[in-house]
Structure formats: structure tokens, C-alpha cells
Amino acid sequence: MSLYAIGDLHFSTAVNKPMNIFGDNWDNHEEKIINSWKSKVNEEDTVLIVGDTSWAINMNEAEADLNIIHSLPGKKIYVKGNHDYWWTTVAKLNKLYDDMSFLQNNFYQYEEYAICGTRGWICPNDVKFTEDDEKIYKREAHRLKLSLDAANKAGFKKIIVITHYPPTNDKLDPSLFTEIYESYGVEKVVYGHLHGKESFKMGLKGIRNEVEYNLVSCDYVDFNLIKIMD
């Protein structure tokens, strides 16, 4: 049993929104992801999908993309991205597929680990951070705590967090999110959202203050699923 992760699939079966406008490396990106998935993941494995799964704007459009992922091996755990406009309530989403779970204010068990998380938001920075941004930033930090508190209440000591947005600003400064990860003893944080070589530099990677940070946006990992642990 292994744990894999990838983010920003940006599937677009129903809406036909090609991603190669962002670079030739996005040519046939869905096929690349699917081939990587089939070559690595077994039915007993779990895949963390960290947001921006589909360009669909409602569930009718998203169904084709979700069905593709449903047909692939393994259990799937999702967190919402900023482009997942199709996302409804987790209560409704979690009734759709027996092998796919949707995370918000709750947690899921992976062996002795709790998988926690929330979407996240941009962190305070010198370029653009409005009063509205601050409200969402604090709200997402609260939602993260709700997820972690639920795991703690259930007795979990080992925690992995999945989130869509990076945990810091472009200068990699500490944030509410990093403070929460450290105070709750989170072992690993898996996130996406960043695209392009210049943006990749703005993502916190590796170990800081005993927390391991993993950027898995699909163009950063060359459209391959990344093994987080065995």
C-alpha cells in the first residue's frame, strides 16, 4: 500500500479548455497523467489530489472528468482548488463514488495517519493582499484547525495535510498556515497551485521546522504522480 499525490489536473472533457496555451509541456497532459497513474498506482494505493481537478463549472460538466479519475486504480482523496467551481458540499460529493472522498473540515484515515486539510489562500505579501484576502486567509486557517482538531479528537498523532495553495508567500515567510502545521505536529504538507519555472521558486519545499513540504502541481512534477510514502 502506497500514498501518491498530484495536483492541478485541469481536466476539461466537457468544456474543452486546452492547457497547452501555457506551454508545449502541457500537450496531451491528461494522457500523460493517466499513463503515469496506471503505471504506478495499484488498487490498494491512495492518491491525494490537491485541487483544480476540473475546469467544469457545475457537476453536470465535472462528471465526465470525475468518472475518468474514478476509473483509475486506487482510492482518491480530494481537496478543493480555486478553479473547482463544480465543487458543491462534501456531503453531496461523498455520496457519488465509493472510491473517492472529498475533504473539507474533516479528515480521512490512511493507515495510522490522518489526512487533513483545506483549500488555503494566498498569504500576506507585498504585491497584493486586500482586506477580502485577509478574511479568506483567516477563514481557511480556521477550517484547517477544524480538520486537525477532528483528527486529534479521534486520537491520531500522525498527520498529513493536503491543501491547494502554497503555505507561504513568494518570500517563503512564515504564515498562519505554517504556524498551525508546526503547532499541531504535522509531518507532511502536500500542495499545488504554482505553475511555471518562475512560480516554482515561490513554493516552500523540503523540511522546515520539522514539517516536510511537497509541491506537486502537475507541471512541476512533469505530469507524474509522486509517491509520498510507502
PDB file of C-alpha atoms in Angstrom:
ATOM      1  CA  MET A   1       0.000   0.000   0.000  1.00  0.00           C
ATOM      2  CA  SER A   2       1.464   3.360  -1.076  1.00  0.00           C
ATOM      3  CA  LEU A   3       0.412   7.001  -0.931  1.00  0.00           C
ATOM      4  CA  TYR A   4       0.746   9.155  -4.070  1.00  0.00           C
ATOM      5  CA  ALA A   5      -0.086  12.783  -4.837  1.00  0.00           C
ATOM      6  CA  ILE A   6      -0.635  15.152  -7.739  1.00  0.00           C
ATOM      7  CA  GLY A   7      -2.370  18.497  -8.182  1.00  0.00           C
ATOM      8  CA  ASP A   8      -3.857  20.780 -10.791  1.00  0.00           C
ATOM      9  CA  LEU A   9      -5.041  18.104 -13.213  1.00  0.00           C
ATOM     10  CA  HIS A  10      -7.144  20.714 -15.031  1.00  0.00           C
ATOM     11  CA  PHE A  11      -9.135  18.066 -16.897  1.00  0.00           C
ATOM     12  CA  SER A  12     -11.649  19.549 -19.326  1.00  0.00           C
ATOM     13  CA  THR A  13     -13.605  16.776 -21.029  1.00  0.00           C
ATOM     14  CA  ALA A  14     -16.919  18.653 -21.132  1.00  0.00           C
ATOM     15  CA  VAL A  15     -15.626  22.216 -21.533  1.00  0.00           C
ATOM     16  CA  ASN A  16     -12.690  21.638 -23.934  1.00  0.00           C
ATOM     17  CA  LYS A  17     -10.175  24.057 -22.456  1.00  0.00           C
ATOM     18  CA  PRO A  18      -6.723  23.056 -23.762  1.00  0.00           C
ATOM     19  CA  MET A  19      -3.881  23.772 -21.354  1.00  0.00           C
ATOM     20  CA  ASN A  20      -1.116  23.987 -23.962  1.00  0.00           C
ATOM     21  CA  ILE A  21      -1.709  27.740 -24.171  1.00  0.00           C
ATOM     22  CA  PHE A  22       0.514  27.725 -21.067  1.00  0.00           C
ATOM     23  CA  GLY A  23       3.357  25.918 -22.866  1.00  0.00           C
ATOM     24  CA  ASP A  24       4.140  22.952 -25.067  1.00  0.00           C
ATOM     25  CA  ASN A  25       4.792  20.807 -21.998  1.00  0.00           C
ATOM     26  CA  TRP A  26       1.013  20.791 -21.489  1.00  0.00           C
ATOM     27  CA  ASP A  27       0.406  18.998 -24.820  1.00  0.00           C
ATOM     28  CA  ASN A  28      -1.687  15.884 -24.116  1.00  0.00           C
ATOM     29  CA  HIS A  29      -1.231  16.467 -20.397  1.00  0.00           C
ATOM     30  CA  GLU A  30      -4.297  14.407 -19.464  1.00  0.00           C
ATOM     31  CA  GLU A  31      -2.895  11.388 -21.290  1.00  0.00           C
ATOM     32  CA  LYS A  32       0.478  11.842 -19.554  1.00  0.00           C
ATOM     33  CA  ILE A  33      -1.177  11.920 -16.131  1.00  0.00           C
ATOM     34  CA  ILE A  34      -3.355   8.886 -16.854  1.00  0.00           C
ATOM     35  CA  ASN A  35      -0.394   6.873 -18.166  1.00  0.00           C
ATOM     36  CA  SER A  36       1.674   7.744 -15.098  1.00  0.00           C
ATOM     37  CA  TRP A  37      -1.237   6.825 -12.831  1.00  0.00           C
ATOM     38  CA  LYS A  38      -1.780   3.421 -14.459  1.00  0.00           C
ATOM     39  CA  SER A  39       1.930   2.607 -14.398  1.00  0.00           C
ATOM     40  CA  LYS A  40       2.352   3.360 -10.676  1.00  0.00           C
ATOM     41  CA  VAL A  41      -0.870   3.025  -8.720  1.00  0.00           C
ATOM     42  CA  ASN A  42      -2.427  -0.241  -7.573  1.00  0.00           C
ATOM     43  CA  GLU A  43      -5.959  -0.749  -6.322  1.00  0.00           C
ATOM     44  CA  GLU A  44      -4.800  -0.835  -2.681  1.00  0.00           C
ATOM     45  CA  ASP A  45      -2.973   2.513  -3.012  1.00  0.00           C
ATOM     46  CA  THR A  46      -4.299   6.009  -2.237  1.00  0.00           C
ATOM     47  CA  VAL A  47      -3.886   9.160  -4.349  1.00  0.00           C
ATOM     48  CA  LEU A  48      -4.100  12.691  -2.911  1.00  0.00           C
ATOM     49  CA  ILE A  49      -5.480  15.205  -5.437  1.00  0.00           C
ATOM     50  CA  VAL A  50      -4.724  18.732  -4.246  1.00  0.00           C
ATOM     51  CA  GLY A  51      -7.193  20.893  -6.145  1.00  0.00           C
ATOM     52  CA  ASP A  52      -8.010  22.284  -9.593  1.00  0.00           C
ATOM     53  CA  THR A  53      -9.175  18.893 -10.782  1.00  0.00           C
ATOM     54  CA  SER A  54     -11.570  20.062 -13.493  1.00  0.00           C
ATOM     55  CA  TRP A  55     -12.347  23.227 -15.437  1.00  0.00           C
ATOM     56  CA  ALA A  56     -16.059  22.385 -15.204  1.00  0.00           C
ATOM     57  CA  ILE A  57     -18.326  25.000 -13.669  1.00  0.00           C
ATOM     58  CA  ASN A  58     -21.036  22.597 -12.450  1.00  0.00           C
ATOM     59  CA  MET A  59     -21.437  18.937 -11.544  1.00  0.00           C
ATOM     60  CA  ASN A  60     -23.005  18.026 -14.870  1.00  0.00           C
ATOM     61  CA  GLU A  61     -19.822  19.152 -16.617  1.00  0.00           C
ATOM     62  CA  ALA A  62     -17.485  17.756 -13.961  1.00  0.00           C
ATOM     63  CA  GLU A  63     -18.988  14.273 -14.054  1.00  0.00           C
ATOM     64  CA  ALA A  64     -17.033  13.232 -17.161  1.00  0.00           C
ATOM     65  CA  ASP A  65     -13.710  14.227 -15.566  1.00  0.00           C
ATOM     66  CA  LEU A  66     -14.543  12.631 -12.225  1.00  0.00           C
ATOM     67  CA  ASN A  67     -15.592   9.435 -13.992  1.00  0.00           C
ATOM     68  CA  ILE A  68     -12.192   9.247 -15.691  1.00  0.00           C
ATOM     69  CA  ILE A  69     -10.438   9.515 -12.334  1.00  0.00           C
ATOM     70  CA  HIS A  70     -12.914   7.063 -10.788  1.00  0.00           C
ATOM     71  CA  SER A  71     -11.922   4.510 -13.437  1.00  0.00           C
ATOM     72  CA  LEU A  72      -8.247   4.703 -12.424  1.00  0.00           C
ATOM     73  CA  PRO A  73      -6.739   2.459  -9.722  1.00  0.00           C
ATOM     74  CA  GLY A  74      -6.702   3.312  -6.046  1.00  0.00           C
ATOM     75  CA  LYS A  75      -8.653   5.337  -3.526  1.00  0.00           C
ATOM     76  CA  LYS A  76      -8.718   9.080  -4.191  1.00  0.00           C
ATOM     77  CA  ILE A  77      -8.884  11.933  -1.669  1.00  0.00           C
ATOM     78  CA  TYR A  78      -9.614  15.438  -2.961  1.00  0.00           C
ATOM     79  CA  VAL A  79      -9.270  18.955  -1.646  1.00  0.00           C
ATOM     80  CA  LYS A  80     -10.818  21.954  -3.399  1.00  0.00           C
ATOM     81  CA  GLY A  81      -8.802  24.274  -5.663  1.00  0.00           C
ATOM     82  CA  ASN A  82      -9.515  27.851  -6.678  1.00  0.00           C
ATOM     83  CA  HIS A  83     -10.798  26.724 -10.106  1.00  0.00           C
ATOM     84  CA  ASP A  84     -13.036  23.913  -8.864  1.00  0.00           C
ATOM     85  CA  TYR A  85     -16.283  25.803  -9.440  1.00  0.00           C
ATOM     86  CA  TRP A  86     -18.183  22.496  -9.749  1.00  0.00           C
ATOM     87  CA  TRP A  87     -17.478  21.654  -6.092  1.00  0.00           C
ATOM     88  CA  THR A  88     -20.733  21.531  -4.086  1.00  0.00           C
ATOM     89  CA  THR A  89     -20.937  20.313  -0.486  1.00  0.00           C
ATOM     90  CA  VAL A  90     -18.771  17.474   0.789  1.00  0.00           C
ATOM     91  CA  ALA A  91     -21.937  15.736   1.991  1.00  0.00           C
ATOM     92  CA  LYS A  92     -23.199  15.552  -1.592  1.00  0.00           C
ATOM     93  CA  LEU A  93     -19.819  14.828  -3.158  1.00  0.00           C
ATOM     94  CA  ASN A  94     -19.043  11.988  -0.775  1.00  0.00           C
ATOM     95  CA  LYS A  95     -22.180  10.143  -1.877  1.00  0.00           C
ATOM     96  CA  LEU A  96     -21.097   9.965  -5.523  1.00  0.00           C
ATOM     97  CA  TYR A  97     -18.266   7.406  -5.613  1.00  0.00           C
ATOM     98  CA  ASP A  98     -17.226   4.584  -3.319  1.00  0.00           C
ATOM     99  CA  ASP A  99     -13.510   5.095  -4.033  1.00  0.00           C
ATOM    100  CA  MET A 100     -13.383   8.910  -3.897  1.00  0.00           C
ATOM    101  CA  SER A 101     -13.509  11.118  -0.786  1.00  0.00           C
ATOM    102  CA  PHE A 102     -13.771  14.894  -0.622  1.00  0.00           C
ATOM    103  CA  LEU A 103     -12.124  16.778   2.214  1.00  0.00           C
ATOM    104  CA  GLN A 104     -13.339  19.919   3.993  1.00  0.00           C
ATOM    105  CA  ASN A 105     -13.408  20.497   7.760  1.00  0.00           C
ATOM    106  CA  ASN A 106     -12.984  16.735   8.214  1.00  0.00           C
ATOM    107  CA  PHE A 107     -10.247  14.112   7.836  1.00  0.00           C
ATOM    108  CA  TYR A 108      -9.654  10.674   6.370  1.00  0.00           C
ATOM    109  CA  GLN A 109      -7.605   7.796   7.652  1.00  0.00           C
ATOM    110  CA  TYR A 110      -4.612   6.405   5.791  1.00  0.00           C
ATOM    111  CA  GLU A 111      -3.148   3.562   7.849  1.00  0.00           C
ATOM    112  CA  GLU A 112      -2.007   5.241  11.108  1.00  0.00           C
ATOM    113  CA  TYR A 113      -2.176   8.731   9.539  1.00  0.00           C
ATOM    114  CA  ALA A 114      -4.986  11.275   9.398  1.00  0.00           C
ATOM    115  CA  ILE A 115      -5.253  13.096   6.068  1.00  0.00           C
ATOM    116  CA  CYS A 116      -6.390  16.630   6.943  1.00  0.00           C
ATOM    117  CA  GLY A 117      -6.641  19.883   5.027  1.00  0.00           C
ATOM    118  CA  THR A 118      -8.463  22.725   3.376  1.00  0.00           C
ATOM    119  CA  ARG A 119      -8.124  24.800   0.209  1.00  0.00           C
ATOM    120  CA  GLY A 120      -5.933  27.514   1.732  1.00  0.00           C
ATOM    121  CA  TRP A 121      -5.453  31.007   0.324  1.00  0.00           C
ATOM    122  CA  ILE A 122      -2.763  33.486  -0.662  1.00  0.00           C
ATOM    123  CA  CYS A 123      -0.611  34.549   2.286  1.00  0.00           C
ATOM    124  CA  PRO A 124       0.177  38.172   3.247  1.00  0.00           C
ATOM    125  CA  ASN A 125       2.641  39.659   0.737  1.00  0.00           C
ATOM    126  CA  ASP A 126       3.944  42.950  -0.657  1.00  0.00           C
ATOM    127  CA  VAL A 127       2.274  42.655  -4.077  1.00  0.00           C
ATOM    128  CA  LYS A 128      -1.459  42.193  -3.451  1.00  0.00           C
ATOM    129  CA  PHE A 129      -3.256  41.323  -0.249  1.00  0.00           C
ATOM    130  CA  THR A 130      -6.604  43.025   0.284  1.00  0.00           C
ATOM    131  CA  GLU A 131      -8.978  43.117   3.242  1.00  0.00           C
ATOM    132  CA  ASP A 132     -11.036  40.449   1.478  1.00  0.00           C
ATOM    133  CA  ASP A 133      -7.918  38.314   1.083  1.00  0.00           C
ATOM    134  CA  GLU A 134      -7.236  38.638   4.805  1.00  0.00           C
ATOM    135  CA  LYS A 135     -10.763  37.476   5.655  1.00  0.00           C
ATOM    136  CA  ILE A 136     -10.456  34.394   3.443  1.00  0.00           C
ATOM    137  CA  TYR A 137      -6.913  33.711   4.681  1.00  0.00           C
ATOM    138  CA  LYS A 138      -8.102  33.670   8.306  1.00  0.00           C
ATOM    139  CA  ARG A 139     -11.199  31.650   7.432  1.00  0.00           C
ATOM    140  CA  GLU A 140      -9.104  28.996   5.708  1.00  0.00           C
ATOM    141  CA  ALA A 141      -6.741  28.863   8.691  1.00  0.00           C
ATOM    142  CA  HIS A 142      -9.798  28.252  10.890  1.00  0.00           C
ATOM    143  CA  ARG A 143     -11.016  25.492   8.585  1.00  0.00           C
ATOM    144  CA  LEU A 144      -7.583  23.891   8.719  1.00  0.00           C
ATOM    145  CA  LYS A 145      -7.773  23.873  12.515  1.00  0.00           C
ATOM    146  CA  LEU A 146     -11.233  22.266  12.382  1.00  0.00           C
ATOM    147  CA  SER A 147      -9.820  19.443  10.274  1.00  0.00           C
ATOM    148  CA  LEU A 148      -6.805  18.980  12.547  1.00  0.00           C
ATOM    149  CA  ASP A 149      -8.906  19.165  15.710  1.00  0.00           C
ATOM    150  CA  ALA A 150     -11.195  16.444  14.364  1.00  0.00           C
ATOM    151  CA  ALA A 151      -8.179  14.206  13.766  1.00  0.00           C
ATOM    152  CA  ASN A 152      -6.757  14.941  17.215  1.00  0.00           C
ATOM    153  CA  LYS A 153     -10.106  14.232  18.865  1.00  0.00           C
ATOM    154  CA  ALA A 154     -10.161  10.855  17.106  1.00  0.00           C
ATOM    155  CA  GLY A 155      -6.770  10.074  18.589  1.00  0.00           C
ATOM    156  CA  PHE A 156      -4.499  10.481  15.560  1.00  0.00           C
ATOM    157  CA  LYS A 157      -0.912  11.508  16.293  1.00  0.00           C
ATOM    158  CA  LYS A 158       0.453  11.265  12.735  1.00  0.00           C
ATOM    159  CA  ILE A 159      -0.932  13.861  10.324  1.00  0.00           C
ATOM    160  CA  ILE A 160      -0.570  14.696   6.635  1.00  0.00           C
ATOM    161  CA  VAL A 161      -2.157  17.891   5.312  1.00  0.00           C
ATOM    162  CA  ILE A 162      -3.301  18.434   1.736  1.00  0.00           C
ATOM    163  CA  THR A 163      -4.060  21.948   0.567  1.00  0.00           C
ATOM    164  CA  HIS A 164      -4.251  23.722  -2.762  1.00  0.00           C
ATOM    165  CA  TYR A 165      -2.444  26.997  -2.124  1.00  0.00           C
ATOM    166  CA  PRO A 166       1.214  27.299  -1.102  1.00  0.00           C
ATOM    167  CA  PRO A 167       1.759  27.555   2.668  1.00  0.00           C
ATOM    168  CA  THR A 168       3.734  30.823   2.427  1.00  0.00           C
ATOM    169  CA  ASN A 169       4.078  33.949   0.308  1.00  0.00           C
ATOM    170  CA  ASP A 170       6.607  34.356  -2.521  1.00  0.00           C
ATOM    171  CA  LYS A 171       9.346  35.195   0.005  1.00  0.00           C
ATOM    172  CA  LEU A 172       8.671  31.974   1.900  1.00  0.00           C
ATOM    173  CA  ASP A 173       7.835  33.925   5.065  1.00  0.00           C
ATOM    174  CA  PRO A 174       6.082  32.154   7.961  1.00  0.00           C
ATOM    175  CA  SER A 175       2.290  32.303   7.831  1.00  0.00           C
ATOM    176  CA  LEU A 176      -0.763  31.318   9.849  1.00  0.00           C
ATOM    177  CA  PHE A 177      -0.657  28.024   7.962  1.00  0.00           C
ATOM    178  CA  THR A 178       2.966  27.196   8.766  1.00  0.00           C
ATOM    179  CA  GLU A 179       2.388  28.168  12.396  1.00  0.00           C
ATOM    180  CA  ILE A 180      -0.560  25.778  12.571  1.00  0.00           C
ATOM    181  CA  TYR A 181       1.376  22.939  10.924  1.00  0.00           C
ATOM    182  CA  GLU A 182       4.182  23.329  13.433  1.00  0.00           C
ATOM    183  CA  SER A 183       1.946  23.677  16.489  1.00  0.00           C
ATOM    184  CA  TYR A 184      -0.086  20.572  15.555  1.00  0.00           C
ATOM    185  CA  GLY A 185       2.972  18.462  14.747  1.00  0.00           C
ATOM    186  CA  VAL A 186       2.031  17.910  11.091  1.00  0.00           C
ATOM    187  CA  GLU A 187       4.557  15.630   9.388  1.00  0.00           C
ATOM    188  CA  LYS A 188       3.931  16.407   5.719  1.00  0.00           C
ATOM    189  CA  VAL A 189       2.147  19.127   3.736  1.00  0.00           C
ATOM    190  CA  VAL A 190       1.237  18.488   0.089  1.00  0.00           C
ATOM    191  CA  TYR A 191       0.111  21.388  -2.120  1.00  0.00           C
ATOM    192  CA  GLY A 192      -0.120  22.631  -5.725  1.00  0.00           C
ATOM    193  CA  HIS A 193      -1.385  25.809  -7.457  1.00  0.00           C
ATOM    194  CA  LEU A 194       2.017  27.056  -8.700  1.00  0.00           C
ATOM    195  CA  HIS A 195       2.736  26.858 -12.442  1.00  0.00           C
ATOM    196  CA  GLY A 196       5.827  27.761 -14.452  1.00  0.00           C
ATOM    197  CA  LYS A 197       9.514  27.823 -13.567  1.00  0.00           C
ATOM    198  CA  GLU A 198       9.421  31.289 -12.008  1.00  0.00           C
ATOM    199  CA  SER A 199       6.447  30.389  -9.827  1.00  0.00           C
ATOM    200  CA  PHE A 200       8.041  27.139  -8.691  1.00  0.00           C
ATOM    201  CA  LYS A 201      10.711  29.199  -6.923  1.00  0.00           C
ATOM    202  CA  MET A 202       7.971  30.682  -4.742  1.00  0.00           C
ATOM    203  CA  GLY A 203       6.982  27.309  -3.303  1.00  0.00           C
ATOM    204  CA  LEU A 204       8.315  26.093   0.036  1.00  0.00           C
ATOM    205  CA  LYS A 205       9.917  22.677  -0.422  1.00  0.00           C
ATOM    206  CA  GLY A 206      11.738  20.258   1.811  1.00  0.00           C
ATOM    207  CA  ILE A 207      11.829  20.316   5.601  1.00  0.00           C
ATOM    208  CA  ARG A 208      11.324  23.442   7.687  1.00  0.00           C
ATOM    209  CA  ASN A 209      10.873  23.273  11.463  1.00  0.00           C
ATOM    210  CA  GLU A 210      10.296  19.507  11.247  1.00  0.00           C
ATOM    211  CA  VAL A 211       7.497  19.797   8.643  1.00  0.00           C
ATOM    212  CA  GLU A 212       8.099  18.366   5.156  1.00  0.00           C
ATOM    213  CA  TYR A 213       6.624  20.443   2.309  1.00  0.00           C
ATOM    214  CA  ASN A 214       5.849  18.849  -1.082  1.00  0.00           C
ATOM    215  CA  LEU A 215       4.889  20.809  -4.212  1.00  0.00           C
ATOM    216  CA  VAL A 216       3.004  18.504  -6.606  1.00  0.00           C
ATOM    217  CA  SER A 217       1.357  20.764  -9.206  1.00  0.00           C
ATOM    218  CA  CYS A 218       1.367  18.566 -12.286  1.00  0.00           C
ATOM    219  CA  ASP A 219       3.719  20.630 -14.456  1.00  0.00           C
ATOM    220  CA  TYR A 220       6.216  20.838 -11.575  1.00  0.00           C
ATOM    221  CA  VAL A 221       6.298  17.035 -11.334  1.00  0.00           C
ATOM    222  CA  ASP A 222       6.253  16.651 -15.148  1.00  0.00           C
ATOM    223  CA  PHE A 223       2.727  15.197 -15.064  1.00  0.00           C
ATOM    224  CA  ASN A 224       3.800  12.223 -12.949  1.00  0.00           C
ATOM    225  CA  LEU A 225       2.242  11.072  -9.724  1.00  0.00           C
ATOM    226  CA  ILE A 226       4.695  11.441  -6.844  1.00  0.00           C
ATOM    227  CA  LYS A 227       4.998   8.822  -4.121  1.00  0.00           C
ATOM    228  CA  ILE A 228       4.622  10.480  -0.723  1.00  0.00           C
ATOM    229  CA  MET A 229       5.217   7.324   1.283  1.00  0.00           C
ATOM    230  CA  ASP A 230       5.039   3.540   1.109  1.00  0.00           C
TER     231      ASP A 230
END
